Amino acid sequence: RSYKLVIGSWTMLVTTGRALQLGLFFRQKSSHGFMTSRNKFISLKSKSSHVLATVSEIPADITEAELPTNEDDELVRIRHSSAHVMGMAVQRLFPDAQVTTGPWIENGFYYDFYRSSGEQFSINDLKAIKKEMEKIIKKNFEIRKETIDRAEAERRIKEIGESFKLEILQSIPKDEDITIYHIGDEWWDLCAGPHVESTGQIKAKALDLSSVSAAYWRGDESRQALQRIYGTAWKEAWQLKEHKRRLEEAKKRDHRTLGKKLDLFSIQDDAGGGLVFWHPKGSKVRGLIEDTWKEAHIKAGYELLYTPHVANLNLWKTSGHYDFYRDGMFDQMDVEDEQYQLKPMNCPFHCLMYKDKLHSYRDLPIRWAELGTVYRYERSGTLHGLFRVRGFTQDDAHIFCTSDQLENEIIGVLDLTQNILSQFGFNKYDIMLSTRPEKSVGSDQIWEDATNALVGALHRKGWDDYTIDQGGGSFYGPKIDIKIRDAIGRKWQCSTIQCDFNLPERFDLTYVDADQSRELRPIMLHRAIFGSIERFFGILTESTAGDFPLWLAPTQLRLLPVTDAAQHFCQKVAARALDVGIRVEIDPGKERLAKQIRNGWDQRIPLMAVVGEREMQSGELAVRARARGELGSVPVDDLFTAILQARSIDDIPTFRLDHEENEGGVDFQQQQQQHE
């Protein structure tokens, strides 16, 4: 259906499908207009200005719509209460099920269940559970908090035979209150909250159950096997619909699928899980990412390092990694009666290099950067494409500076981070400042100075819209974390700036002060911009859907020879492209032109050029851009100049358009349009 929508002084035709894209989910139609799911009335006749204001609140591009996050207290209450409603529904339908833990998480909630029967929840079971949840919501049961003493809690738990709740009770510190939350008079669970006041405050149409997965009690594989049911809950139905749309879009962009389809990388089972093999095309993109990173760092005053992949185990004992991160490290190897360790971190190597000679205050700041490959043990069940691997390259850097230099160095890191991320299209950031935890090293004064330096740098940068995670810093220093937003609105943790008072102490790092009378400790800044090359590559692939910008595309131009005779001309063009630094491929020419075009489209080739008799005679190429269509005919050198000067397809000018058929009687434009 389509409707004439009058807004202010202009009229547009709105189809139902487009209305849904705009977020106008019509609930009621009358002769005067529509009532939307956001309780906004859109007139079909009125020309009043308030109508224009109403529509302007809805983004023209739904990907710009801001979905609420768990920073919204009301949403947290809805999600936590939804988990409890699910627990109640499951125990109504499956009396053998015991509940364990059911927290809210990003985008939803889950509950872990133990079933004494050993039966597994099925997809049909999820449907039945969802229907039972809707009944509970409709009844609008009161959700009531009760504080009881420990003995009474233990009595009630034993009475209903919930052994997991008993273990949870025993883990609650003795000085904390014991609270339980009731749903009506039928169901309760140990819980600290928060929750909504009644089940009716959860909107059934804004809630869904998504999947079932395996889990273990307390995350320990030696304990009982559990079943985890995931769900999602939102404040409004349109938010659930938008969330689902984004999930579908994310599936299309899955970097694992695109990595295989576009021949970028692979994980070879014969070599072991979590180890990445970079194929030629993926290696080209990775090389460009690394070159961009190196160039920016050199301009910012960093020196580049290379360090070993393995070291004596004693180094990791000195740094503290062996004590604190042993579970994430691979087993040691024996080398001539000594134990060696694959490196899980780069920082101890940089500390050794700093300590290798005496430093004066005049030497500081020292900025060292390394694309260092590290190795960490991950369970096979946690591995996930490029996002969770066992071997990866950190874009690591460490700055050694004085306390007086700290704020300026942090500003420099923020500037460099913005410079590099923006080159890859990431311009929206969420920033978090994490402060001193209860257990920490270092004096009160040094923590205060470092935290003030981080805050001062953010203010000077103009990044005042940050959140504070009180007590969320590492034991060795406060930090700034930066999340980037991709093309479909997802947030990814990438960049970190971390003050460290621990390693300079452990490695006895010093510098001589201005009057040559004292040796002082430098402050050490850990800093990463991508986080890791592998993970950033996966994020970039999904954000672009494999449609990399022209400057980053593994193949910038593909030549499509119409005849065998055109192959020789294409080879000459490709050789010239190689000389000037343009990445060109020649289609083998074994397929009809229409199939060549289709292959280029599917492989995300930014530019394609048909080469036939006319092009061979004129020395020009008939060029078409993936994102823009036909660009016209252009001399080879002019095309190369345009490519070298461009960052994206949009930077390529439109050349001479003659709309003549290409050699062989095939209309390039028509064939491409048919495929699109």
XYZ file of C-alpha atoms in Angstrom:
676
model
C 0.000 0.000 0.000
C 1.006 3.594 -0.468
C -0.342 6.781 1.061
C -0.034 10.470 0.288
C 1.594 12.050 3.318
C 1.222 15.810 3.707
C 3.837 17.387 5.965
C 4.002 21.141 6.245
C 3.976 22.569 2.743
C 5.171 19.457 0.920
C 3.723 16.102 -0.007
C 5.352 12.704 -0.411
C 4.162 9.232 -1.283
C 4.870 6.794 1.554
C 4.674 3.044 1.072
C 4.080 0.814 4.062
C 7.551 -0.695 3.635
C 9.256 2.693 3.596
C 7.229 3.749 6.601
C 8.606 0.776 8.508
C 12.161 1.754 7.506
C 11.471 5.225 8.845
C 10.246 3.801 12.121
C 6.594 4.799 11.505
C 4.866 1.631 12.664
C 1.222 2.498 12.004
C -1.237 1.188 14.561
C -4.387 2.981 13.531
C -5.578 4.709 10.368
C -8.404 7.198 10.071
C -9.506 9.626 7.402
C -7.370 12.237 9.104
C -4.053 10.400 9.535
C -2.114 7.732 11.379
C -1.302 7.029 15.005
C 2.231 5.606 15.232
C 3.658 3.191 17.770
C 5.398 6.166 19.368
C 1.978 7.752 20.014
C 2.720 10.446 17.451
C -0.099 11.567 15.160
C 0.879 12.148 11.527
C -1.686 14.111 9.558
C -2.687 13.370 5.987
C -4.188 16.848 5.539
C -2.853 19.345 8.046
C -0.149 21.796 7.027
C 0.656 22.838 10.574
C 4.314 23.139 11.551
C 4.078 20.722 14.485
C 3.632 17.840 12.039
C 7.000 18.574 10.443
C 8.613 18.612 13.880
C 7.067 15.228 14.685
C 8.466 13.546 11.594
C 11.864 15.179 12.044
C 12.298 13.237 15.301
C 12.490 10.015 13.289
C 15.814 9.515 11.457
C 15.569 9.255 7.683
C 18.119 6.438 7.901
C 17.025 3.931 10.539
C 20.688 2.982 11.145
C 21.016 6.393 12.782
C 18.318 5.516 15.315
C 19.755 5.283 18.810
C 18.690 2.143 20.621
C 18.841 2.437 24.411
C 21.663 0.676 26.266
C 22.116 -0.704 29.755
C 23.109 2.760 30.882
C 19.331 3.281 30.946
C 18.196 2.178 34.440
C 14.642 1.493 33.290
C 15.889 -0.831 30.538
C 18.090 -2.715 33.010
C 15.070 -3.260 35.258
C 13.012 -4.514 32.318
C 15.711 -6.944 31.215
C 16.412 -8.254 34.702
C 12.712 -8.725 35.381
C 12.297 -10.441 32.006
C 14.917 -12.971 33.092
C 12.904 -13.688 36.245
C 9.686 -14.005 34.263
C 11.460 -16.487 31.982
C 12.672 -18.446 35.021
C 9.113 -18.628 36.330
C 7.757 -19.688 32.927
C 10.368 -22.432 32.546
C 9.656 -23.880 35.985
C 5.927 -23.832 35.259
C 6.438 -25.845 32.076
C 9.411 -27.997 33.118
C 9.158 -28.929 36.818
C 12.532 -30.735 36.710
C 14.359 -27.474 35.912
C 16.350 -25.663 38.585
C 17.319 -22.025 38.130
C 20.889 -20.888 38.746
C 21.818 -17.342 37.683
C 19.918 -14.950 35.418
C 21.580 -11.583 34.798
C 20.911 -8.806 32.330
C 23.517 -8.502 29.586
C 24.130 -6.270 26.584
C 20.985 -6.302 24.422
C 19.091 -8.636 26.732
C 19.342 -11.298 29.423
C 19.844 -14.996 30.011
C 19.088 -17.647 32.611
C 21.042 -20.851 33.228
C 18.973 -23.951 34.025
C 19.844 -27.390 35.329
C 17.518 -30.200 34.259
C 17.700 -33.372 36.319
C 16.079 -35.296 33.451
C 18.959 -34.409 31.144
C 16.506 -33.351 28.426
C 17.517 -30.461 26.177
C 15.422 -27.395 25.460
C 14.292 -27.270 21.824
C 13.229 -24.417 19.543
C 9.622 -25.451 20.096
C 10.235 -25.277 23.842
C 11.379 -21.668 23.437
C 8.102 -20.848 21.701
C 6.152 -22.426 24.552
C 8.241 -20.567 27.148
C 7.667 -17.274 25.343
C 3.907 -17.890 25.298
C 3.960 -18.670 29.032
C 5.927 -15.476 29.678
C 3.229 -13.502 27.873
C 0.622 -14.995 30.199
C 2.652 -13.962 33.254
C 3.106 -10.459 31.872
C -0.597 -10.152 31.133
C -1.483 -11.104 34.733
C 0.516 -8.045 35.899
C 1.884 -9.805 38.982
C 3.532 -7.596 41.579
C 7.319 -7.959 41.765
C 8.134 -7.573 45.435
C 11.447 -7.314 47.276
C 11.897 -9.062 50.641
C 14.896 -8.888 52.971
C 15.374 -11.946 55.193
C 18.064 -13.340 57.453
C 20.496 -15.977 56.251
C 18.947 -18.816 58.255
C 15.478 -18.141 56.852
C 16.872 -17.998 53.306
C 18.590 -21.335 53.806
C 15.393 -22.878 55.198
C 13.319 -21.741 52.209
C 15.890 -22.906 49.674
C 16.143 -26.382 51.240
C 12.361 -26.556 51.334
C 12.120 -26.270 47.538
C 15.252 -28.366 46.873
C 17.190 -25.730 44.893
C 20.813 -26.765 45.520
C 22.293 -24.096 43.243
C 20.551 -21.332 45.169
C 22.075 -22.737 48.345
C 25.578 -22.398 46.898
C 24.781 -18.839 45.762
C 23.590 -18.028 49.288
C 26.825 -19.355 50.767
C 28.856 -17.130 48.413
C 27.144 -13.916 49.580
C 29.418 -12.032 52.040
C 28.340 -12.320 55.665
C 27.896 -8.561 56.034
C 25.473 -8.234 53.085
C 21.691 -8.361 53.319
C 19.918 -11.373 51.861
C 17.230 -10.211 49.457
C 14.778 -12.170 47.381
C 12.338 -10.986 44.724
C 8.845 -12.477 44.434
C 6.654 -12.606 41.340
C 3.195 -12.634 42.863
C 2.925 -15.396 45.476
C 4.090 -18.156 43.148
C 7.791 -17.717 42.358
C 10.909 -16.171 43.914
C 14.666 -16.119 43.557
C 17.684 -14.840 45.441
C 18.484 -11.504 43.862
C 19.952 -8.078 44.568
C 17.747 -6.398 41.932
C 16.838 -4.057 40.401
C 13.408 -4.900 38.980
C 10.255 -3.252 37.679
C 7.282 -3.013 40.030
C 5.094 -5.515 38.197
C 5.233 -7.893 35.264
C 2.793 -5.690 33.355
C 5.549 -3.095 32.974
C 7.290 -5.481 30.580
C 5.933 -5.154 27.046
C 5.396 -8.600 25.572
C 5.790 -7.278 22.028
C 9.178 -5.827 22.963
C 10.511 -9.165 24.222
C 11.771 -12.308 22.516
C 13.786 -15.467 23.205
C 16.644 -16.070 20.824
C 18.667 -19.221 21.492
C 19.838 -22.006 23.787
C 23.472 -22.822 24.451
C 25.537 -25.018 26.758
C 27.082 -23.674 29.941
C 28.706 -24.965 33.115
C 27.967 -24.122 36.699
C 30.347 -21.378 37.785
C 31.966 -21.601 34.329
C 33.808 -24.731 35.467
C 33.810 -27.632 32.994
C 34.201 -30.086 35.881
C 30.877 -28.922 37.388
C 27.291 -29.575 36.289
C 26.310 -28.982 32.671
C 23.640 -26.305 32.326
C 21.446 -24.936 29.551
C 21.482 -21.200 28.929
C 18.436 -19.562 27.358
C 19.100 -16.131 25.867
C 16.473 -13.456 25.446
C 16.214 -9.820 24.496
C 13.942 -7.158 25.958
C 13.341 -3.509 25.111
C 11.222 -0.602 26.246
C 9.249 -0.378 22.979
C 8.243 -2.823 20.240
C 9.921 -0.724 17.518
C 13.237 -1.141 19.363
C 12.923 -4.924 19.240
C 12.145 -4.746 15.521
C 15.145 -2.507 14.921
C 17.347 -4.802 17.026
C 16.265 -7.792 14.942
C 16.881 -5.859 11.745
C 20.389 -5.091 12.892
C 20.967 -8.733 13.782
C 19.919 -9.761 10.274
C 22.194 -7.106 8.820
C 25.024 -8.328 11.046
C 24.574 -11.871 9.704
C 25.026 -10.580 6.170
C 28.201 -8.803 7.295
C 29.694 -11.694 9.293
C 33.450 -11.397 8.726
C 33.869 -15.176 8.796
C 31.510 -15.579 5.837
C 32.964 -12.598 3.963
C 36.503 -13.728 4.717
C 35.852 -16.953 2.873
C 33.727 -15.443 0.100
C 36.255 -12.688 -0.659
C 39.284 -14.973 -0.094
C 40.750 -12.789 2.664
C 41.770 -15.244 5.391
C 41.103 -18.689 6.803
C 41.418 -20.766 9.973
C 43.000 -24.095 9.039
C 41.789 -26.966 11.224
C 44.885 -29.015 10.427
C 47.032 -26.270 11.969
C 44.803 -25.771 15.032
C 42.014 -23.453 16.103
C 42.453 -19.747 16.623
C 45.411 -19.385 14.251
C 44.868 -17.069 11.292
C 46.129 -17.693 7.757
C 46.206 -14.474 5.741
C 45.472 -15.017 2.040
C 46.979 -12.714 -0.616
C 43.964 -10.370 -0.748
C 43.626 -10.176 3.011
C 47.366 -9.644 3.310
C 47.128 -6.637 0.989
C 44.488 -5.029 3.165
C 46.370 -5.885 6.352
C 49.557 -4.443 4.863
C 47.797 -1.166 4.078
C 46.375 -1.016 7.617
C 49.832 -1.571 9.087
C 51.485 0.951 6.734
C 48.906 3.577 7.738
C 49.556 2.819 11.407
C 53.350 2.994 11.036
C 53.326 6.218 9.056
C 51.068 7.941 11.589
C 53.227 6.810 14.510
C 56.481 7.952 12.953
C 54.951 11.382 12.288
C 53.813 11.500 15.927
C 57.331 10.948 17.228
C 57.281 7.217 17.945
C 60.129 4.816 17.276
C 59.218 1.350 15.983
C 60.450 -1.821 17.697
C 60.618 -5.544 17.008
C 60.914 -7.995 19.905
C 61.090 -11.823 20.221
C 58.077 -14.121 20.303
C 59.398 -16.171 23.233
C 61.340 -15.463 26.433
C 62.574 -17.082 29.615
C 59.746 -17.776 32.060
C 61.506 -15.698 34.719
C 60.695 -12.554 32.722
C 56.968 -13.235 33.120
C 57.447 -13.881 36.824
C 59.193 -10.530 37.199
C 56.411 -8.739 35.309
C 53.694 -10.492 37.323
C 51.983 -11.972 34.279
C 52.764 -15.517 35.400
C 51.011 -14.911 38.720
C 48.020 -12.964 37.414
C 47.446 -14.309 33.864
C 48.798 -17.854 34.015
C 45.485 -19.381 32.885
C 45.668 -17.329 29.691
C 49.216 -18.419 28.833
C 50.336 -21.463 26.871
C 52.343 -24.135 28.648
C 56.058 -23.564 28.937
C 58.690 -25.300 26.805
C 61.982 -26.715 28.083
C 65.104 -25.252 26.496
C 68.450 -26.483 27.863
C 67.082 -27.062 31.365
C 65.303 -23.707 31.420
C 61.667 -22.899 30.830
C 60.648 -20.553 28.035
C 57.272 -18.971 27.416
C 55.449 -17.809 24.277
C 54.817 -14.149 24.968
C 51.268 -13.173 25.979
C 52.233 -9.476 26.198
C 54.796 -7.101 24.684
C 55.272 -4.735 27.631
C 57.972 -6.680 29.569
C 60.196 -6.604 26.469
C 59.921 -2.827 26.269
C 60.746 -2.564 29.963
C 63.924 -4.598 29.421
C 64.927 -2.312 26.552
C 64.326 0.787 28.686
C 66.440 -0.673 31.483
C 69.260 -1.473 29.089
C 70.837 1.948 29.646
C 70.781 4.895 32.045
C 68.188 7.560 31.252
C 68.120 11.257 32.059
C 65.042 13.443 32.376
C 66.198 14.949 29.056
C 65.519 11.591 27.335
C 61.864 11.621 28.264
C 59.309 11.164 26.930
C 60.284 7.949 25.145
C 57.620 6.634 22.754
C 58.053 3.064 21.504
C 55.550 1.281 19.270
C 55.424 -2.297 18.026
C 53.145 -4.481 15.952
C 53.935 -7.422 18.187
C 52.387 -10.863 17.788
C 51.354 -12.452 21.080
C 49.933 -15.848 21.987
C 47.218 -16.559 24.529
C 45.462 -19.741 25.477
C 41.752 -19.672 24.697
C 39.388 -22.597 25.096
C 38.211 -23.936 21.756
C 34.588 -23.119 22.590
C 35.399 -19.419 22.963
C 37.194 -19.009 19.615
C 35.335 -16.812 17.124
C 36.764 -15.920 13.715
C 39.167 -12.991 14.014
C 37.498 -11.689 17.160
C 38.796 -14.402 19.523
C 42.012 -16.128 18.454
C 45.108 -17.700 20.014
C 47.708 -15.759 18.088
C 47.240 -12.077 17.244
C 49.176 -8.889 16.585
C 48.732 -6.077 19.093
C 49.319 -2.535 17.928
C 51.190 -1.924 21.119
C 52.953 1.206 22.280
C 54.519 2.300 25.554
C 55.405 5.802 26.627
C 57.851 6.465 29.440
C 57.439 9.992 30.804
C 57.522 12.197 33.878
C 54.419 13.145 35.819
C 54.676 16.688 34.414
C 54.608 15.316 30.857
C 51.754 12.877 31.419
C 48.768 15.028 30.402
C 50.402 16.232 27.183
C 51.331 12.656 26.281
C 47.740 11.520 26.820
C 46.545 14.372 24.569
C 49.006 13.151 21.934
C 47.612 9.622 22.183
C 44.020 10.871 21.855
C 44.952 12.922 18.784
C 46.769 9.984 17.214
C 43.860 7.654 17.961
C 41.382 9.993 16.276
C 43.715 10.507 13.320
C 44.120 6.780 12.656
C 40.556 5.609 13.338
C 39.033 8.377 11.204
C 41.054 7.213 8.201
C 39.084 3.966 8.335
C 35.717 5.718 8.650
C 35.292 5.492 12.420
C 34.348 8.943 13.694
C 31.898 8.229 16.521
C 33.291 7.195 19.898
C 32.014 6.232 23.330
C 34.571 7.015 26.022
C 34.911 5.602 29.533
C 37.253 6.705 32.313
C 38.006 3.960 34.861
C 39.263 4.981 38.295
C 41.104 3.407 41.232
C 39.820 0.032 42.475
C 39.877 -1.075 46.110
C 43.044 -3.128 45.625
C 45.795 -1.196 43.891
C 49.502 -0.369 43.892
C 50.987 3.128 44.076
C 50.530 6.094 46.383
C 47.372 8.165 46.740
C 49.186 11.124 45.202
C 50.301 9.306 42.053
C 46.781 7.923 41.511
C 45.287 11.378 41.926
C 47.829 12.948 39.562
C 47.338 10.269 36.899
C 43.532 10.424 37.073
C 43.624 14.218 36.867
C 45.905 13.958 33.830
C 43.429 11.642 32.053
C 40.500 13.937 32.907
C 42.459 17.040 31.888
C 43.412 15.497 28.548
C 39.784 14.589 27.792
C 38.641 18.141 28.606
C 41.385 19.719 26.502
C 40.470 17.394 23.645
C 36.838 18.472 23.956
C 35.724 14.909 24.717
C 33.694 15.851 27.775
C 30.865 13.402 27.077
C 32.496 10.435 28.800
C 31.242 8.059 31.458
C 33.078 7.192 34.652
C 33.515 3.620 35.865
C 34.235 4.190 39.534
C 36.721 1.592 40.748
C 36.952 0.015 37.294
C 40.628 0.746 36.681
C 43.344 -1.886 36.794
C 45.185 -2.445 40.055
C 48.211 -0.700 38.529
C 46.595 2.498 37.199
C 43.554 4.389 35.843
C 42.635 4.184 32.161
C 40.589 5.498 29.262
C 38.727 3.048 27.006
C 37.356 4.100 23.624
C 34.603 2.264 21.755
C 34.012 2.882 18.067
C 30.662 2.635 16.278
C 30.378 0.758 13.020
C 28.098 1.342 10.026
C 25.120 -0.406 11.643
C 25.468 1.223 15.039
C 27.290 -1.516 16.961
C 29.921 -0.528 19.509
C 33.356 -2.135 19.597
C 36.017 -1.762 22.260
C 39.294 -0.959 20.505
C 41.492 1.778 21.942
C 42.935 1.883 25.456
C 45.178 4.325 27.310
C 46.406 2.809 30.566
C 48.623 4.370 33.239
C 50.946 1.846 34.885
C 52.699 2.337 38.239
C 53.425 -1.386 38.624
C 55.899 -2.402 35.903
C 58.324 0.505 36.495
C 58.494 -0.700 40.098
C 58.864 -4.387 39.235
C 61.608 -3.754 36.688
C 63.228 -0.985 38.756
C 62.975 1.546 35.920
C 64.447 4.955 36.706
C 65.647 8.230 35.252
C 67.989 10.851 36.698
C 66.311 14.134 37.621
C 67.426 17.648 36.627
C 69.869 18.241 39.486
C 71.466 14.784 39.027
C 70.795 14.005 42.690
C 67.925 11.512 42.508
C 66.747 8.548 40.501
C 62.991 8.756 39.941
C 60.437 6.326 38.556
C 59.006 7.167 35.136
C 55.281 6.777 34.558
C 54.541 4.136 31.937
C 51.607 4.503 29.535
C 50.305 1.373 27.820
C 48.421 2.274 24.673
C 46.670 0.496 21.813
C 44.546 1.997 19.031
C 43.226 -1.023 17.108
C 43.534 -3.418 20.042
C 44.739 -6.079 17.654
C 45.149 -6.146 13.886
C 43.030 -9.290 13.591
C 40.078 -7.984 15.573
C 40.180 -4.570 13.908
C 40.273 -6.255 10.488
C 37.145 -8.214 11.422
C 35.372 -5.071 12.660
C 36.335 -3.164 9.508
C 35.180 -6.016 7.275
C 31.777 -6.125 8.968
C 31.389 -2.346 9.051
C 32.047 -2.088 5.301
C 30.324 -5.409 4.505
C 33.551 -6.281 2.664
C 33.101 -3.220 0.448
C 36.407 -1.648 1.436
C 37.036 1.969 0.441
C 38.954 2.400 -2.797
C 42.310 3.164 -1.143
C 42.045 0.012 0.981
C 40.466 -2.457 -1.464
C 42.694 -5.467 -2.239
C 41.822 -5.004 -5.921
C 41.047 -1.429 -6.967
C 40.401 -2.047 -10.654
C 39.463 -5.175 -12.613
C 39.896 -5.241 -16.376
C 37.234 -7.176 -18.292
C 38.561 -8.288 -21.696
C 35.795 -8.880 -24.222
C 37.990 -10.835 -26.677
C 41.178 -12.888 -26.479
C 42.953 -10.137 -28.402
C 42.200 -7.721 -25.588
C 44.180 -9.789 -23.079
C 47.541 -8.414 -24.292
C 46.301 -4.825 -23.976
C 45.029 -5.580 -20.457
C 48.429 -6.953 -19.465
C 50.090 -3.717 -20.582
C 47.575 -1.670 -18.577
C 48.110 -3.877 -15.515
C 51.899 -3.505 -15.776
C 51.581 0.291 -15.862
C 49.240 0.152 -12.878
C 51.773 -1.885 -10.915
C 54.472 0.685 -11.659
C 52.419 3.518 -10.154
C 51.091 1.518 -7.190
C 47.551 0.641 -8.290
C 46.198 -2.834 -7.557
C 44.741 -4.243 -10.793
C 43.423 -7.682 -11.767
C 42.623 -9.055 -15.197
C 39.569 -11.240 -15.510
C 40.549 -14.498 -17.274
C 37.926 -13.667 -19.897
C 36.573 -17.197 -20.028
C 33.040 -16.059 -19.194
C 30.560 -13.900 -21.031
C 30.781 -10.215 -20.153
C 27.602 -10.400 -18.082
C 29.159 -13.118 -15.896
C 32.409 -11.152 -15.566
C 30.414 -8.170 -14.333
C 28.471 -10.327 -11.897
C 31.678 -11.867 -10.532
C 33.207 -8.429 -10.016
C 30.097 -7.214 -8.237
C 29.989 -10.235 -5.904
C 33.688 -9.847 -5.093
C 33.247 -6.176 -4.127
C 35.574 -4.815 -6.842
C 35.306 -0.975 -6.654
C 36.095 -0.252 -10.342
C 35.667 -2.353 -13.473
C 36.650 -1.470 -17.019
C 35.519 -3.182 -20.188
C 38.258 -3.684 -22.764
C 37.318 -4.411 -26.367
C 38.438 -3.388 -29.851
C 37.373 0.216 -29.364
C 39.363 0.569 -26.120
C 42.439 -1.001 -27.712
C 42.323 1.507 -30.551
C 41.560 4.581 -28.440
C 43.706 3.752 -25.422
C 40.746 4.535 -23.194
C 38.800 2.425 -20.703
C 35.024 2.276 -20.237
C 34.812 2.498 -16.452
C 32.050 1.593 -14.034
C 32.089 2.087 -10.263
C 30.449 -0.456 -7.988
C 28.775 2.193 -5.868
C 27.913 4.738 -8.586
C 27.395 3.021 -11.905
C 28.829 4.033 -15.270
C 31.568 6.696 -15.136
C 32.282 6.866 -18.872
C 35.392 6.450 -21.031
C 38.732 7.855 -19.926
C 42.396 7.636 -20.991
C 44.317 5.098 -18.903
C 46.701 7.643 -17.378
C 43.849 9.953 -16.383
C 42.091 7.057 -14.671
C 45.247 6.108 -12.795
C 45.730 9.693 -11.627
C 42.153 9.790 -10.358
C 42.571 6.493 -8.472
C 45.815 7.603 -6.821
C 44.213 10.827 -5.636
C 41.010 9.191 -4.363
C 40.178 7.723 -0.970
C 36.753 6.432 -2.000
C 34.706 5.817 -5.111
C 32.942 9.133 -4.516
C 36.236 10.926 -5.164
C 36.451 9.550 -8.735
C 35.055 12.066 -11.261
C 32.530 11.210 -13.935
C 34.272 10.965 -17.308
C 32.890 11.224 -20.834
C 29.631 9.319 -21.182
C 28.662 8.216 -24.695
C 26.260 5.368 -23.824
C 27.425 3.358 -26.815
C 27.433 -0.408 -26.672
C 30.689 -2.079 -25.819
C 32.508 -4.274 -28.291
C 30.780 -7.595 -28.783
C 27.286 -6.117 -28.737
C 26.895 -6.149 -24.954
C 25.725 -3.024 -23.126
C 27.870 -2.824 -19.988
C 25.466 -0.508 -18.200
C 22.431 -2.635 -18.990
C 24.081 -5.867 -17.840
C 25.171 -4.311 -14.539
C 21.737 -2.845 -13.873
C 20.121 -6.209 -14.503
C 22.421 -7.815 -11.947
C 21.819 -5.077 -9.384
